[in-house]
């Protein structure tokens, strides 16, 4: 019989195929992979959170975060750019964060240029109410409470006197005994939200005519005597500046420049005209063949060009000069190139509103862009 083979038993060894060194390498690899995964998660976490938050508010809560994010981002730059010396700016920087983020704070209107024309009522301010800073502030606040926009301050009147300390040479005899501070007035009025307007009477000036006689109308053939608008001084005759004289135009321009440097970006010129009466005894010197209307138009154009972009110039004329052609102008105001017109009403006379509106409309048809009709104290746009 064949011999039966015995099945050999296979021995099992409980020993890993990895050596000790390989185990260490495997462990280090796992740790490195875990570190990489954790690092990537750490870097991605803010973006994931932002995405989740944005999704929650825009999809679930139906809110738009883009507007508030841009507003928050711009807030620091606005605060940093605010001047430290400004009282208004310092209060804005120090206000609570909740107030800074409020809708009211973010909807503040843009500053309005001092030369910009804003519709609103006019008021004439008495110089006696502008003696010092406290009085100026009180007057400005009172006008603002009344809803006034334009405050007209007469710094030079038809008597020839100037009510501030002018340094223009031709004004050396014109400065009145009592003066006000135009720079202080302009500053405070602007702070109270008003538009300060400097009033200046132009060619009706019996004082500067004697200071610089080259600026004045002469008597024809009288050897340098100044022409008067009455028989003589005893009868109330007054000298006038000559609209044909370049020196007279420059004198008025220098006063405007001076007031502009004091903070007045709007000036109202009155008496931009010839004397009401025309006479053969009037000697205007070299006229270049220009008529009265053409010369006044040239004067107005010269001032407008000199102060373009810096000063808004208004020209005031009486109602009678706007309803018919007068000797003093030779044309209607709007035909002289007046863009910003103030029509002054005769004192104590009742006017028909419809007739005033018609006159204002006529001036606009002839080229005036803005028309204000005012009595001796107040005025309004038409």
CSV table of C-alpha atoms in Angstrom, one decimal:
chain,number,residue,atom,x,y,z
A,1,UNK,CA,0.0,0.0,0.0
A,2,UNK,CA,1.2,3.4,-0.8
A,3,UNK,CA,2.4,5.5,2.1
A,4,UNK,CA,-0.1,8.3,3.0
A,5,UNK,CA,1.4,11.8,3.0
A,6,UNK,CA,0.9,14.0,5.9
A,7,UNK,CA,-0.3,17.5,5.3
A,8,UNK,CA,2.3,19.9,6.5
A,9,UNK,CA,1.1,22.7,8.7
A,10,UNK,CA,1.7,26.3,7.5
A,11,UNK,CA,3.1,28.4,10.2
A,12,UNK,CA,1.6,31.9,10.7
A,13,UNK,CA,3.8,34.7,11.7
A,14,UNK,CA,2.2,37.7,13.3
A,15,UNK,CA,4.9,40.0,11.9
A,16,UNK,CA,4.2,43.0,9.7
A,17,UNK,CA,5.7,43.3,6.2
A,18,UNK,CA,6.8,46.9,7.2
A,19,UNK,CA,10.0,47.4,8.8
A,20,UNK,CA,10.4,49.8,11.7
A,21,UNK,CA,11.8,52.5,9.5
A,22,UNK,CA,9.0,52.2,7.1
A,23,UNK,CA,6.5,52.6,9.9
A,24,UNK,CA,8.1,55.8,11.0
A,25,UNK,CA,8.0,57.2,7.4
A,26,UNK,CA,4.3,56.3,7.1
A,27,UNK,CA,3.5,58.0,10.3
A,28,UNK,CA,5.3,61.2,9.3
A,29,UNK,CA,3.6,61.2,6.0
A,30,UNK,CA,0.1,61.0,7.6
A,31,UNK,CA,1.0,63.8,10.0
A,32,UNK,CA,2.3,65.9,7.1
A,33,UNK,CA,-0.9,65.3,5.1
A,34,UNK,CA,-3.0,66.2,8.0
A,35,UNK,CA,-1.0,69.4,8.5
A,36,UNK,CA,-1.5,70.4,4.8
A,37,UNK,CA,-5.3,69.7,5.0
A,38,UNK,CA,-5.6,71.7,8.3
A,39,UNK,CA,-3.6,74.6,6.8
A,40,UNK,CA,-5.7,74.7,3.7
A,41,UNK,CA,-8.8,74.7,5.8
A,42,UNK,CA,-7.5,77.5,8.0
A,43,UNK,CA,-6.7,79.7,4.9
A,44,UNK,CA,-10.0,79.0,3.3
A,45,UNK,CA,-12.1,79.5,6.4
A,46,UNK,CA,-12.7,83.3,6.0
A,47,UNK,CA,-13.8,82.9,2.4
A,48,UNK,CA,-16.1,80.0,3.3
A,49,UNK,CA,-17.6,82.1,6.1
A,50,UNK,CA,-18.0,85.1,3.8
A,51,UNK,CA,-19.7,83.0,1.2
A,52,UNK,CA,-22.0,81.4,3.8
A,53,UNK,CA,-22.8,84.8,5.3
A,54,UNK,CA,-23.5,86.5,2.0
A,55,UNK,CA,-25.6,83.5,0.9
A,56,UNK,CA,-27.6,83.7,4.1
A,57,UNK,CA,-28.4,87.4,3.8
A,58,UNK,CA,-28.9,87.6,0.1
A,59,UNK,CA,-30.8,84.4,-0.4
A,60,UNK,CA,-32.5,83.7,2.9
A,61,UNK,CA,-32.9,87.2,4.3
A,62,UNK,CA,-33.1,89.0,1.0
A,63,UNK,CA,-30.6,91.7,1.8
A,64,UNK,CA,-27.9,93.3,-0.3
A,65,UNK,CA,-24.6,93.6,1.5
A,66,UNK,CA,-22.6,95.3,-1.3
A,67,UNK,CA,-23.8,98.8,-0.5
A,68,UNK,CA,-23.1,98.6,3.2
A,69,UNK,CA,-19.7,97.1,2.6
A,70,UNK,CA,-18.6,99.9,0.2
A,71,UNK,CA,-19.9,102.5,2.7
A,72,UNK,CA,-18.0,100.9,5.5
A,73,UNK,CA,-14.9,100.7,3.4
A,74,UNK,CA,-15.0,104.4,2.5
A,75,UNK,CA,-15.7,105.6,6.1
A,76,UNK,CA,-12.1,105.4,7.3
A,77,UNK,CA,-10.7,107.3,4.3
A,78,UNK,CA,-13.3,110.1,4.8
A,79,UNK,CA,-12.4,110.4,8.4
A,80,UNK,CA,-8.7,110.6,7.7
A,81,UNK,CA,-9.2,113.2,5.0
A,82,UNK,CA,-11.2,115.6,7.3
A,83,UNK,CA,-9.1,118.6,8.3
A,84,UNK,CA,-8.2,118.5,12.0
A,85,UNK,CA,-8.5,122.3,12.4
A,86,UNK,CA,-12.2,122.4,11.4
A,87,UNK,CA,-14.7,122.4,14.2
A,88,UNK,CA,-17.3,120.7,12.1
A,89,UNK,CA,-14.8,118.0,10.9
A,90,UNK,CA,-13.5,117.3,14.4
A,91,UNK,CA,-17.0,116.7,15.7
A,92,UNK,CA,-17.7,114.4,12.8
A,93,UNK,CA,-14.6,112.3,13.6
A,94,UNK,CA,-15.4,112.0,17.2
A,95,UNK,CA,-19.1,111.1,16.9
A,96,UNK,CA,-20.2,107.5,17.9
A,97,UNK,CA,-19.8,104.8,15.3
A,98,UNK,CA,-23.5,104.1,15.4
A,99,UNK,CA,-24.2,107.8,14.4
A,100,UNK,CA,-21.5,107.7,11.7
A,101,UNK,CA,-23.2,104.7,10.1
A,102,UNK,CA,-26.7,106.2,10.2
A,103,UNK,CA,-28.5,106.8,6.9
A,104,UNK,CA,-28.8,110.5,7.8
A,105,UNK,CA,-25.1,110.9,8.0
A,106,UNK,CA,-24.4,109.3,4.7
A,107,UNK,CA,-27.1,111.4,2.9
A,108,UNK,CA,-25.6,114.8,3.6
A,109,UNK,CA,-25.9,117.1,0.5
A,110,UNK,CA,-22.8,118.1,-1.4
A,111,UNK,CA,-21.4,121.6,-0.6
A,112,UNK,CA,-22.7,124.3,-2.8
A,113,UNK,CA,-20.2,126.5,-4.6
A,114,UNK,CA,-20.3,130.2,-3.4
A,115,UNK,CA,-20.8,131.3,-7.0
A,116,UNK,CA,-23.8,129.0,-7.6
A,117,UNK,CA,-27.2,130.7,-8.0
A,118,UNK,CA,-29.8,129.2,-5.6
A,119,UNK,CA,-33.4,130.2,-5.8
A,120,UNK,CA,-34.6,131.8,-2.6
A,121,UNK,CA,-35.7,135.1,-1.1
A,122,UNK,CA,-33.5,138.2,-0.8
A,123,UNK,CA,-33.1,140.5,2.1
A,124,UNK,CA,-31.2,143.8,2.4
A,125,UNK,CA,-29.1,144.0,5.6
A,126,UNK,CA,-28.6,147.3,7.4
A,127,UNK,CA,-24.9,148.0,8.2
A,128,UNK,CA,-25.9,149.1,11.7
A,129,UNK,CA,-26.8,145.5,12.5
A,130,UNK,CA,-23.3,144.3,11.6
A,131,UNK,CA,-21.1,146.1,14.1
A,132,UNK,CA,-19.4,143.0,15.7
A,133,UNK,CA,-19.2,139.3,15.6
A,134,UNK,CA,-22.1,138.7,18.0
A,135,UNK,CA,-24.4,141.2,16.1
A,136,UNK,CA,-23.5,139.7,12.8
A,137,UNK,CA,-24.3,136.2,14.1
A,138,UNK,CA,-27.6,137.3,15.5
A,139,UNK,CA,-28.6,139.0,12.3
A,140,UNK,CA,-27.5,136.0,10.2
A,141,UNK,CA,-29.5,133.6,12.3
A,142,UNK,CA,-32.6,135.8,12.2
A,143,UNK,CA,-32.4,135.9,8.4
A,144,UNK,CA,-31.9,132.1,8.2
A,145,UNK,CA,-34.9,131.5,10.5
A,146,UNK,CA,-37.0,133.7,8.1
A,147,UNK,CA,-36.0,131.5,5.2
A,148,UNK,CA,-33.8,134.1,3.5
A,149,UNK,CA,-31.2,132.8,1.1
A,150,UNK,CA,-29.5,136.0,-0.2
A,151,UNK,CA,-28.3,138.7,2.1
A,152,UNK,CA,-27.4,141.9,0.3
A,153,UNK,CA,-25.0,144.2,2.2
A,154,UNK,CA,-24.5,147.7,0.6
A,155,UNK,CA,-20.7,148.3,1.0
A,156,UNK,CA,-20.7,151.3,-1.5
A,157,UNK,CA,-23.7,153.5,-2.1
A,158,UNK,CA,-24.7,156.1,-4.6
A,159,UNK,CA,-23.4,158.9,-2.3
A,160,UNK,CA,-19.9,157.6,-3.1
A,161,UNK,CA,-19.1,156.3,0.4
A,162,UNK,CA,-17.5,152.9,1.1
A,163,UNK,CA,-18.3,151.3,4.4
A,164,UNK,CA,-15.3,149.1,4.8
A,165,UNK,CA,-11.6,149.9,5.0
A,166,UNK,CA,-10.8,149.8,1.3
A,167,UNK,CA,-7.1,149.9,0.2
A,168,UNK,CA,-7.9,150.8,-3.4
A,169,UNK,CA,-6.0,154.1,-4.1
A,170,UNK,CA,-8.9,155.8,-5.8
A,171,UNK,CA,-11.1,155.0,-2.7
A,172,UNK,CA,-8.8,157.0,-0.3
A,173,UNK,CA,-11.4,159.7,0.2
A,174,UNK,CA,-14.4,157.4,0.0
A,175,UNK,CA,-14.1,155.4,3.2
A,176,UNK,CA,-16.8,156.3,5.7
A,177,UNK,CA,-16.1,157.2,9.3
A,178,UNK,CA,-17.8,154.1,10.5
A,179,UNK,CA,-16.9,150.8,8.8
A,180,UNK,CA,-17.7,147.1,9.1
A,181,UNK,CA,-15.5,144.0,8.6
A,182,UNK,CA,-16.6,142.4,5.3
A,183,UNK,CA,-14.5,139.3,5.8
A,184,UNK,CA,-16.1,138.6,9.2
A,185,UNK,CA,-19.6,139.2,7.7
A,186,UNK,CA,-19.0,136.9,4.8
A,187,UNK,CA,-17.6,134.1,7.0
A,188,UNK,CA,-20.4,134.2,9.6
A,189,UNK,CA,-23.2,134.5,7.0
A,190,UNK,CA,-21.9,131.5,5.1
A,191,UNK,CA,-21.7,129.5,8.3
A,192,UNK,CA,-25.4,130.2,8.9
A,193,UNK,CA,-26.2,129.0,5.4
A,194,UNK,CA,-26.7,132.3,3.7
A,195,UNK,CA,-25.4,133.7,0.4
A,196,UNK,CA,-23.7,137.0,1.2
A,197,UNK,CA,-23.9,139.5,-1.6
A,198,UNK,CA,-21.8,142.7,-1.7
A,199,UNK,CA,-23.7,145.7,-3.0
A,200,UNK,CA,-21.6,148.2,-5.0
A,201,UNK,CA,-22.9,151.4,-6.7
A,202,UNK,CA,-20.8,151.8,-9.8
A,203,UNK,CA,-20.8,155.1,-11.8
A,204,UNK,CA,-22.9,157.2,-9.6
A,205,UNK,CA,-20.1,158.4,-7.4
A,206,UNK,CA,-19.5,162.0,-6.5
A,207,UNK,CA,-16.5,161.3,-4.1
A,208,UNK,CA,-14.1,159.2,-6.2
A,209,UNK,CA,-14.7,161.5,-9.1
A,210,UNK,CA,-12.7,164.2,-7.2
A,211,UNK,CA,-10.1,161.7,-6.0
A,212,UNK,CA,-9.1,160.8,-9.5
A,213,UNK,CA,-10.6,163.2,-12.0
A,214,UNK,CA,-9.6,161.1,-15.0
A,215,UNK,CA,-12.4,158.8,-14.0
A,216,UNK,CA,-15.1,161.5,-14.0
A,217,UNK,CA,-17.3,163.2,-16.7
A,218,UNK,CA,-15.9,166.6,-17.5
A,219,UNK,CA,-17.6,169.8,-18.6
A,220,UNK,CA,-17.0,170.3,-22.3
A,221,UNK,CA,-14.4,173.0,-22.9
A,222,UNK,CA,-14.2,174.0,-19.3
A,223,UNK,CA,-10.6,173.0,-18.7
A,224,UNK,CA,-11.0,170.1,-16.3
A,225,UNK,CA,-14.1,171.1,-14.4
A,226,UNK,CA,-16.2,168.1,-13.4
A,227,UNK,CA,-19.7,167.9,-14.9
A,228,UNK,CA,-22.5,168.0,-12.3
A,229,UNK,CA,-26.0,166.6,-12.6
A,230,UNK,CA,-27.5,170.0,-11.5
A,231,UNK,CA,-26.7,173.6,-12.2
A,232,UNK,CA,-24.0,173.7,-9.4
A,233,UNK,CA,-23.0,172.1,-6.2
A,234,UNK,CA,-25.2,174.5,-4.2
A,235,UNK,CA,-28.2,173.3,-6.1
A,236,UNK,CA,-27.4,169.7,-5.3
A,237,UNK,CA,-25.3,168.9,-8.3
A,238,UNK,CA,-23.2,165.7,-8.1
A,239,UNK,CA,-20.3,164.5,-10.2
A,240,UNK,CA,-20.4,161.1,-11.9
A,241,UNK,CA,-17.8,158.6,-13.0
A,242,UNK,CA,-17.4,158.3,-16.7
A,243,UNK,CA,-18.5,154.9,-18.2
A,244,UNK,CA,-16.2,155.5,-21.1
A,245,UNK,CA,-13.1,155.9,-18.9
A,246,UNK,CA,-11.1,152.7,-18.5
A,247,UNK,CA,-9.8,154.0,-15.2
A,248,UNK,CA,-13.4,154.1,-13.9
A,249,UNK,CA,-14.1,150.5,-15.0
A,250,UNK,CA,-10.8,149.4,-13.4
A,251,UNK,CA,-11.8,151.2,-10.1
A,252,UNK,CA,-15.1,149.3,-9.8
A,253,UNK,CA,-13.3,146.1,-10.7
A,254,UNK,CA,-10.7,146.7,-8.0
A,255,UNK,CA,-13.5,147.1,-5.4
A,256,UNK,CA,-15.1,143.8,-6.6
A,257,UNK,CA,-11.7,142.1,-6.3
A,258,UNK,CA,-11.2,143.5,-2.8
A,259,UNK,CA,-14.6,142.2,-1.7
A,260,UNK,CA,-14.0,138.8,-3.4
A,261,UNK,CA,-10.7,138.5,-1.3
A,262,UNK,CA,-12.9,139.1,1.8
A,263,UNK,CA,-15.0,136.1,0.9
A,264,UNK,CA,-17.8,137.6,-1.3
A,265,UNK,CA,-18.3,135.4,-4.3
A,266,UNK,CA,-21.4,137.2,-5.4
A,267,UNK,CA,-21.6,141.0,-6.0
A,268,UNK,CA,-24.6,143.1,-7.0
A,269,UNK,CA,-23.7,146.2,-9.1
A,270,UNK,CA,-26.1,149.1,-9.2
A,271,UNK,CA,-25.8,152.5,-11.1
A,272,UNK,CA,-24.2,150.8,-14.1
A,273,UNK,CA,-25.5,153.7,-16.2
A,274,UNK,CA,-25.0,157.2,-17.5
A,275,UNK,CA,-26.6,160.2,-15.7
A,276,UNK,CA,-30.3,160.3,-16.3
A,277,UNK,CA,-30.0,163.5,-18.3
A,278,UNK,CA,-28.0,163.9,-21.6
A,279,UNK,CA,-26.4,167.3,-22.3
A,280,UNK,CA,-24.1,168.8,-24.8
A,281,UNK,CA,-22.0,170.1,-21.9
A,282,UNK,CA,-21.0,166.5,-21.0
A,283,UNK,CA,-17.5,165.6,-22.2
A,284,UNK,CA,-16.7,161.9,-22.1
A,285,UNK,CA,-13.3,162.0,-23.8
A,286,UNK,CA,-12.5,159.3,-26.2
A,287,UNK,CA,-15.6,157.3,-27.0
A,288,UNK,CA,-14.4,155.2,-29.9
A,289,UNK,CA,-17.7,156.0,-31.6
A,290,UNK,CA,-19.7,153.8,-29.2
A,291,UNK,CA,-23.1,154.8,-28.1
A,292,UNK,CA,-24.2,154.7,-24.5
A,293,UNK,CA,-25.7,151.2,-24.7
A,294,UNK,CA,-22.6,149.8,-26.5
A,295,UNK,CA,-20.3,151.3,-23.9
A,296,UNK,CA,-22.3,150.0,-21.0
A,297,UNK,CA,-22.3,146.6,-22.7
A,298,UNK,CA,-18.5,146.8,-23.0
A,299,UNK,CA,-18.1,147.7,-19.3
A,300,UNK,CA,-20.3,144.8,-18.3
A,301,UNK,CA,-18.5,142.4,-20.6
A,302,UNK,CA,-15.1,143.6,-19.1
A,303,UNK,CA,-16.2,142.9,-15.5
A,304,UNK,CA,-17.8,139.5,-16.5
A,305,UNK,CA,-14.6,138.5,-18.2
A,306,UNK,CA,-12.3,139.6,-15.3
A,307,UNK,CA,-14.3,137.7,-12.7
A,308,UNK,CA,-15.4,134.7,-14.7
A,309,UNK,CA,-15.5,131.6,-12.5
A,310,UNK,CA,-14.7,133.5,-9.4
A,311,UNK,CA,-17.5,136.0,-8.8
A,312,UNK,CA,-21.2,135.8,-9.8
A,313,UNK,CA,-22.1,139.4,-10.8
A,314,UNK,CA,-25.7,140.7,-10.5
A,315,UNK,CA,-26.8,144.0,-12.1
A,316,UNK,CA,-29.6,146.0,-10.5
A,317,UNK,CA,-31.8,148.4,-12.4
A,318,UNK,CA,-35.0,150.2,-11.5
A,319,UNK,CA,-38.3,148.9,-12.9
A,320,UNK,CA,-38.7,151.9,-15.2
A,321,UNK,CA,-35.4,150.9,-16.9
A,322,UNK,CA,-36.8,147.5,-17.6
A,323,UNK,CA,-40.1,148.5,-19.0
A,324,UNK,CA,-38.8,151.2,-21.4
A,325,UNK,CA,-35.6,152.4,-22.9
A,326,UNK,CA,-34.1,155.2,-20.9
A,327,UNK,CA,-31.4,157.8,-21.7
A,328,UNK,CA,-29.3,156.5,-18.9
A,329,UNK,CA,-28.9,153.1,-20.6
A,330,UNK,CA,-29.9,153.5,-24.3
A,331,UNK,CA,-31.3,149.9,-24.2
A,332,UNK,CA,-33.1,147.5,-21.9
A,333,UNK,CA,-30.8,145.9,-19.3
A,334,UNK,CA,-30.9,142.4,-20.8
A,335,UNK,CA,-29.9,143.9,-24.2
A,336,UNK,CA,-26.6,145.1,-22.5
A,337,UNK,CA,-25.5,141.5,-21.8
A,338,UNK,CA,-26.9,141.3,-18.3
A,339,UNK,CA,-27.3,137.7,-17.4
A,340,UNK,CA,-28.2,138.0,-13.7
A,341,UNK,CA,-30.7,140.9,-13.3
A,342,UNK,CA,-32.2,142.4,-10.2
A,343,UNK,CA,-35.2,144.7,-10.8
A,344,UNK,CA,-35.7,147.2,-8.0
A,345,UNK,CA,-39.3,148.5,-7.4
A,346,UNK,CA,-40.1,152.1,-6.5
A,347,UNK,CA,-40.6,152.6,-2.8
A,348,UNK,CA,-44.2,152.9,-1.6
A,349,UNK,CA,-45.8,151.9,-4.8
A,350,UNK,CA,-48.1,148.8,-5.2
A,351,UNK,CA,-47.2,146.7,-8.2
A,352,UNK,CA,-49.3,144.3,-10.3
A,353,UNK,CA,-47.8,140.8,-9.8
A,354,UNK,CA,-48.9,139.8,-13.3
A,355,UNK,CA,-47.2,142.9,-14.8
A,356,UNK,CA,-44.0,142.1,-12.9
A,357,UNK,CA,-44.0,138.5,-14.1
A,358,UNK,CA,-44.4,139.8,-17.7
A,359,UNK,CA,-41.5,142.2,-17.3
A,360,UNK,CA,-39.3,139.4,-15.9
A,361,UNK,CA,-40.3,137.1,-18.7
A,362,UNK,CA,-39.4,139.8,-21.3
A,363,UNK,CA,-36.0,140.2,-19.8
A,364,UNK,CA,-35.4,136.5,-20.0
A,365,UNK,CA,-36.5,136.5,-23.6
A,366,UNK,CA,-33.8,139.1,-24.3
A,367,UNK,CA,-31.0,137.1,-22.7
A,368,UNK,CA,-31.2,137.3,-18.9
A,369,UNK,CA,-30.8,133.9,-17.3
A,370,UNK,CA,-31.9,134.9,-13.7
A,371,UNK,CA,-34.3,137.7,-12.7
A,372,UNK,CA,-35.0,138.8,-9.2
A,373,UNK,CA,-37.6,141.4,-8.4
A,374,UNK,CA,-37.2,143.2,-5.1
A,375,UNK,CA,-38.4,146.2,-3.1
A,376,UNK,CA,-36.1,148.1,-0.8
A,377,UNK,CA,-36.0,145.3,1.8
A,378,UNK,CA,-36.6,142.0,0.1
A,379,UNK,CA,-36.9,140.2,-3.2
A,380,UNK,CA,-37.8,137.0,-4.9
A,381,UNK,CA,-37.0,135.1,-8.2
A,382,UNK,CA,-39.3,135.3,-11.2
